[in-house]
Amino acid sequence: MVGDRLILNPSVNSEYRSVWGYVKPSLKLWHASYNLQDQVAGVGSSQSATVPILEVDSGLFFDREFSFQDKGYTQTLEPRLYALYVPYVDQSELPDFDTSELTFTYNSLFRSNRFSGDDRFGDAKQISLGLTSRVISDQGREIISASVGHAFYFNDRKVRIDPNDGPLKDDTSDFATSVSWRPNSRLRVLFDAAFDADSFNNSEMTLDLK
């Protein structure tokens, strides 16, 4: 299949920030339009879909100072709440040029779209909760951060890359964790893991050195 594709992503964003936290509401629009050749019989050469996206990201900041081996540090505690509403829009006749479903990680809890690429936008009605703690040196360098989060889904997610696949019906996500450790200014260790919400068995794990 070949053809032309037009993708539009206009958005209106706002942010309210203070020393104690932030609230960031946004209203977005995803529009995809195609002019295709060599379509299968019964499917028109011009296809399009328009999806509105409403999201509110918010968080609080708490911190305390402490010392260890005569060095000063700050420890933070940062609860986060993310709400996302994306209505279902039928995209079953749209082509798939470069889209795939993203691997589930801690960052996935706070993304507006569960797909990569530009050919699908997933429907969602969800709330994600996260908690991050950081240790920061008195020079301002983040030594370690650790996060854990979980999402609650309030409807089945019907948009799939393959229209023959059934909807996603889970009420909650796996538990997602992420740890970043900087032993010095040149090395960073990243560890991400996901755990089944019912059995707590490990379902995903990655380790990166940078």
mmCIF file with all atom_site columns, N, CA and C in Angstrom, residues 15 20 24 33 43 52 60 62 65 73 85 104 115 117 123 135 139 153 157 166 171 181 199:
data_model
loop_
_atom_site.group_PDB
_atom_site.id
_atom_site.type_symbol
_atom_site.label_atom_id
_atom_site.label_alt_id
_atom_site.label_comp_id
_atom_site.label_asym_id
_atom_site.label_entity_id
_atom_site.label_seq_id
_atom_site.pdbx_PDB_ins_code
_atom_site.Cartn_x
_atom_site.Cartn_y
_atom_site.Cartn_z
_atom_site.occupancy
_atom_site.B_iso_or_equiv
_atom_site.pdbx_formal_charge
_atom_site.auth_seq_id
_atom_site.auth_comp_id
_atom_site.auth_asym_id
_atom_site.auth_atom_id
_atom_site.pdbx_PDB_model_num
ATOM 1  N N  . GLU A 1 15  ? -0.446  25.763  32.516 1.00 0.00 ? 15  GLU A N  1
ATOM 2  C CA . GLU A 1 15  ? 0.300   25.208  33.642 1.00 0.00 ? 15  GLU A CA 1
ATOM 3  C C  . GLU A 1 15  ? 0.197   26.137  34.842 1.00 0.00 ? 15  GLU A C  1
ATOM 4  N N  . TRP A 1 20  ? 4.946   23.982  45.921 1.00 0.00 ? 20  TRP A N  1
ATOM 5  C CA . TRP A 1 20  ? 4.349   22.775  46.485 1.00 0.00 ? 20  TRP A CA 1
ATOM 6  C C  . TRP A 1 20  ? 3.848   21.797  45.426 1.00 0.00 ? 20  TRP A C  1
ATOM 7  N N  . LYS A 1 24  ? -1.236  20.722  35.200 1.00 0.00 ? 24  LYS A N  1
ATOM 8  C CA . LYS A 1 24  ? -1.045  21.026  33.779 1.00 0.00 ? 24  LYS A CA 1
ATOM 9  C C  . LYS A 1 24  ? -2.197  20.427  32.962 1.00 0.00 ? 24  LYS A C  1
ATOM 10 N N  . SER A 1 33  ? -5.121  12.046  7.910  1.00 0.00 ? 33  SER A N  1
ATOM 11 C CA . SER A 1 33  ? -5.825  12.006  6.633  1.00 0.00 ? 33  SER A CA 1
ATOM 12 C C  . SER A 1 33  ? -4.935  11.321  5.607  1.00 0.00 ? 33  SER A C  1
ATOM 13 N N  . VAL A 1 43  ? -12.906 -0.564  0.085  1.00 0.00 ? 43  VAL A N  1
ATOM 14 C CA . VAL A 1 43  ? -12.343 0.452   0.984  1.00 0.00 ? 43  VAL A CA 1
ATOM 15 C C  . VAL A 1 43  ? -11.901 1.640   0.142  1.00 0.00 ? 43  VAL A C  1
ATOM 16 N N  . PRO A 1 52  ? -10.205 13.934  19.668 1.00 0.00 ? 52  PRO A N  1
ATOM 17 C CA . PRO A 1 52  ? -9.893  14.921  20.712 1.00 0.00 ? 52  PRO A CA 1
ATOM 18 C C  . PRO A 1 52  ? -9.255  14.224  21.921 1.00 0.00 ? 52  PRO A C  1
ATOM 19 N N  . LEU A 1 60  ? 2.572   16.845  43.505 1.00 0.00 ? 60  LEU A N  1
ATOM 20 C CA . LEU A 1 60  ? 2.951   17.577  44.708 1.00 0.00 ? 60  LEU A CA 1
ATOM 21 C C  . LEU A 1 60  ? 4.423   17.338  44.996 1.00 0.00 ? 60  LEU A C  1
ATOM 22 N N  . PHE A 1 62  ? 7.274   17.290  48.169 1.00 0.00 ? 62  PHE A N  1
ATOM 23 C CA . PHE A 1 62  ? 7.665   17.346  49.572 1.00 0.00 ? 62  PHE A CA 1
ATOM 24 C C  . PHE A 1 62  ? 9.165   17.050  49.641 1.00 0.00 ? 62  PHE A C  1
ATOM 25 N N  . GLU A 1 65  ? 15.779  17.667  54.300 1.00 0.00 ? 65  GLU A N  1
ATOM 26 C CA . GLU A 1 65  ? 17.234  17.649  54.228 1.00 0.00 ? 65  GLU A CA 1
ATOM 27 C C  . GLU A 1 65  ? 17.791  16.665  55.256 1.00 0.00 ? 65  GLU A C  1
ATOM 28 N N  . TYR A 1 73  ? 22.285  16.251  51.853 1.00 0.00 ? 73  TYR A N  1
ATOM 29 C CA . TYR A 1 73  ? 21.422  15.758  50.790 1.00 0.00 ? 73  TYR A CA 1
ATOM 30 C C  . TYR A 1 73  ? 19.990  16.262  51.022 1.00 0.00 ? 73  TYR A C  1
ATOM 31 N N  . TYR A 1 85  ? -8.629  11.414  29.052 1.00 0.00 ? 85  TYR A N  1
ATOM 32 C CA . TYR A 1 85  ? -9.875  11.025  28.387 1.00 0.00 ? 85  TYR A CA 1
ATOM 33 C C  . TYR A 1 85  ? -9.701  11.179  26.886 1.00 0.00 ? 85  TYR A C  1
ATOM 34 N N  . PHE A 1 104 ? 5.154   -1.457  27.813 1.00 0.00 ? 104 PHE A N  1
ATOM 35 C CA . PHE A 1 104 ? 4.652   -0.868  29.047 1.00 0.00 ? 104 PHE A CA 1
ATOM 36 C C  . PHE A 1 104 ? 5.799   -0.583  30.011 1.00 0.00 ? 104 PHE A C  1
ATOM 37 N N  . PHE A 1 115 ? 0.280   4.109   21.521 1.00 0.00 ? 115 PHE A N  1
ATOM 38 C CA . PHE A 1 115 ? 0.924   3.687   20.281 1.00 0.00 ? 115 PHE A CA 1
ATOM 39 C C  . PHE A 1 115 ? 2.063   4.630   19.925 1.00 0.00 ? 115 PHE A C  1
ATOM 40 N N  . GLY A 1 117 ? 4.385   6.025   16.509 1.00 0.00 ? 117 GLY A N  1
ATOM 41 C CA . GLY A 1 117 ? 4.037   6.300   15.123 1.00 0.00 ? 117 GLY A CA 1
ATOM 42 C C  . GLY A 1 117 ? 2.840   7.223   15.022 1.00 0.00 ? 117 GLY A C  1
ATOM 43 N N  . ASP A 1 123 ? -8.003  5.027   22.299 1.00 0.00 ? 123 ASP A N  1
ATOM 44 C CA . ASP A 1 123 ? -9.041  5.543   23.182 1.00 0.00 ? 123 ASP A CA 1
ATOM 45 C C  . ASP A 1 123 ? -8.665  5.223   24.627 1.00 0.00 ? 123 ASP A C  1
ATOM 46 N N  . VAL A 1 135 ? 16.966  11.441  45.746 1.00 0.00 ? 135 VAL A N  1
ATOM 47 C CA . VAL A 1 135 ? 18.008  11.920  46.660 1.00 0.00 ? 135 VAL A CA 1
ATOM 48 C C  . VAL A 1 135 ? 18.934  12.801  45.843 1.00 0.00 ? 135 VAL A C  1
ATOM 49 N N  . GLN A 1 139 ? 25.191  19.745  45.940 1.00 0.00 ? 139 GLN A N  1
ATOM 50 C CA . GLN A 1 139 ? 25.618  20.413  44.706 1.00 0.00 ? 139 GLN A CA 1
ATOM 51 C C  . GLN A 1 139 ? 24.526  20.414  43.638 1.00 0.00 ? 139 GLN A C  1
ATOM 52 N N  . TYR A 1 153 ? -8.341  1.773   34.543 1.00 0.00 ? 153 TYR A N  1
ATOM 53 C CA . TYR A 1 153 ? -9.041  1.974   33.280 1.00 0.00 ? 153 TYR A CA 1
ATOM 54 C C  . TYR A 1 153 ? -10.544 1.853   33.518 1.00 0.00 ? 153 TYR A C  1
ATOM 55 N N  . ARG A 1 157 ? -10.540 -0.655  25.962 1.00 0.00 ? 157 ARG A N  1
ATOM 56 C CA . ARG A 1 157 ? -9.802  0.125   24.958 1.00 0.00 ? 157 ARG A CA 1
ATOM 57 C C  . ARG A 1 157 ? -9.910  -0.596  23.613 1.00 0.00 ? 157 ARG A C  1
ATOM 58 N N  . GLY A 1 166 ? -9.340  -8.125  19.507 1.00 0.00 ? 166 GLY A N  1
ATOM 59 C CA . GLY A 1 166 ? -10.389 -7.686  20.416 1.00 0.00 ? 166 GLY A CA 1
ATOM 60 C C  . GLY A 1 166 ? -9.930  -6.536  21.302 1.00 0.00 ? 166 GLY A C  1
ATOM 61 N N  . ASP A 1 171 ? -9.062  -3.865  33.877 1.00 0.00 ? 171 ASP A N  1
ATOM 62 C CA . ASP A 1 171 ? -9.506  -2.719  34.662 1.00 0.00 ? 171 ASP A CA 1
ATOM 63 C C  . ASP A 1 171 ? -8.345  -1.905  35.219 1.00 0.00 ? 171 ASP A C  1
ATOM 64 N N  . TRP A 1 181 ? 20.033  5.550   38.883 1.00 0.00 ? 181 TRP A N  1
ATOM 65 C CA . TRP A 1 181 ? 21.137  5.731   39.840 1.00 0.00 ? 181 TRP A CA 1
ATOM 66 C C  . TRP A 1 181 ? 22.323  6.356   39.118 1.00 0.00 ? 181 TRP A C  1
ATOM 67 N N  . SER A 1 199 ? -0.774  -11.244 40.480 1.00 0.00 ? 199 SER A N  1
ATOM 68 C CA . SER A 1 199 ? 0.183   -12.202 41.055 1.00 0.00 ? 199 SER A CA 1
ATOM 69 C C  . SER A 1 199 ? 1.477   -11.555 41.527 1.00 0.00 ? 199 SER A C  1
#
